[in-house]
Coordinates of C-alpha atoms in Angstrom, one line a residue:
X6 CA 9.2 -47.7 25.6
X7 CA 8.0 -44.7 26.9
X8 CA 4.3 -43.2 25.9
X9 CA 3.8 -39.8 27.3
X10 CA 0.9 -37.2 26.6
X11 CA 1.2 -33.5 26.7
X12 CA -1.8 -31.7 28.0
X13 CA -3.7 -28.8 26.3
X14 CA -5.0 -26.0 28.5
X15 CA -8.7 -25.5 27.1
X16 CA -11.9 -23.9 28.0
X17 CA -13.8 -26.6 30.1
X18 CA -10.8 -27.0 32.6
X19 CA -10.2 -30.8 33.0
X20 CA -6.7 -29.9 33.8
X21 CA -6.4 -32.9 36.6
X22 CA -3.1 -34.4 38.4
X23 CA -0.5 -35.3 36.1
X24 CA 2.4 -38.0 37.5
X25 CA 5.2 -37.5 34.9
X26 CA 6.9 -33.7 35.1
X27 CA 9.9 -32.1 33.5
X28 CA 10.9 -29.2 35.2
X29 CA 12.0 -26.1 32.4
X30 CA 13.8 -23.1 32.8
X31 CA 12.4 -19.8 32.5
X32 CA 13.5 -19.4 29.0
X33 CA 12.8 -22.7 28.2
X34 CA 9.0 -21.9 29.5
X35 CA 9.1 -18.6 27.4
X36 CA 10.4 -19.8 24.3
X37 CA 7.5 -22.9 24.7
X38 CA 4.9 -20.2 24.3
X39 CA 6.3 -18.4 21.6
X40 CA 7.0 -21.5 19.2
X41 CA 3.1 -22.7 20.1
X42 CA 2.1 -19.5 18.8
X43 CA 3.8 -19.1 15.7
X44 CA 3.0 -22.7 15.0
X45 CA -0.7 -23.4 15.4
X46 CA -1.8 -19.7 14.2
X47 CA -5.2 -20.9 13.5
X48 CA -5.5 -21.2 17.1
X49 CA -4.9 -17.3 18.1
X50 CA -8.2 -16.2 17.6
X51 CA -9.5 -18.7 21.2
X52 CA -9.3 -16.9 24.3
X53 CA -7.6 -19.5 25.9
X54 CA -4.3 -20.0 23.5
X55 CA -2.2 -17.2 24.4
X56 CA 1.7 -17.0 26.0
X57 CA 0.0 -16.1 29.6
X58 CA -2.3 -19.5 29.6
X59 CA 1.0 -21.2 28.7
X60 CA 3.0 -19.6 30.8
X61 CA 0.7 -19.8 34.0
X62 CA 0.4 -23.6 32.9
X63 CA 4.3 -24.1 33.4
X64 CA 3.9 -22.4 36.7
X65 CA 1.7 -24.1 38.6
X66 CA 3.3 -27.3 36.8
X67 CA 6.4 -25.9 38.0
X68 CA 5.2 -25.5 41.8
X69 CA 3.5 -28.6 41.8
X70 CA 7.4 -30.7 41.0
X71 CA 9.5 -27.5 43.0
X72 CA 10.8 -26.4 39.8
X73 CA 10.3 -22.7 38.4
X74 CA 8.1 -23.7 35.1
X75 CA 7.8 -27.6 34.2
X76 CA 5.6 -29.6 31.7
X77 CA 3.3 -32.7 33.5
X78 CA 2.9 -35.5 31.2
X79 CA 0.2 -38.2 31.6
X80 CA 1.8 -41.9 31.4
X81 CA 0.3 -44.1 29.4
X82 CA 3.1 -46.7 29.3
X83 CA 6.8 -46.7 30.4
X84 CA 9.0 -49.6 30.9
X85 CA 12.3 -49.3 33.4
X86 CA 15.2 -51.1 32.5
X87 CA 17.6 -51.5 35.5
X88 CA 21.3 -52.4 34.9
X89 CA 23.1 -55.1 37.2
X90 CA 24.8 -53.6 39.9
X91 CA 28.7 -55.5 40.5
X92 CA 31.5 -55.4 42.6
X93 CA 33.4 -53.5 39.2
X94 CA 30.4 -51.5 38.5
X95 CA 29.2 -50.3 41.9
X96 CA 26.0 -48.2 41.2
X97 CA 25.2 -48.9 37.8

């Protein structure tokens, strides 16, 4: 089981260290901001929610994990499952 939560860029900051990233593309990053704002239009009128914000979100996300845009996560549960490794699966 994996829990993951996204994090909202707001107002009051509180953006924090997150320890779960997935790095995106650029077009990936772009097309992130343009589904968020055709989906939640009751949001467009806040000075915060707009492509730029998003964008500049997925950057620094992306510098912090050497990427070019990514999304941090906070972890809430996640539980690793590791395979045997053997002589006829070497690796797994």
């Amino acid at each position: 089981m994996l829990t993951l939560g996204y994090e909202i860029p707001k107002w009051d900051g509180d953006l924090g260290r997150r320890p779960v990233y997935v790095a995106l593309d650029p077009a990936t990053a772009r097309r992130k901001a343009e589904l968020l704002a055709a989906s939640y239009p009751s949001q467009r009128g806040r000075a915060w929610y707009d492509d730029e914000v998003f964008l500049g979100l997925a950057r620094l996300r992306g510098v912090e994990c050497s990427s070019s845009y990514a999304e941090a996560f906070s972890c809430a549960k996640a539980v690793l499952a590791f395979a045997p490794t053997t002589p006829e699966r070497p690796g797994a």
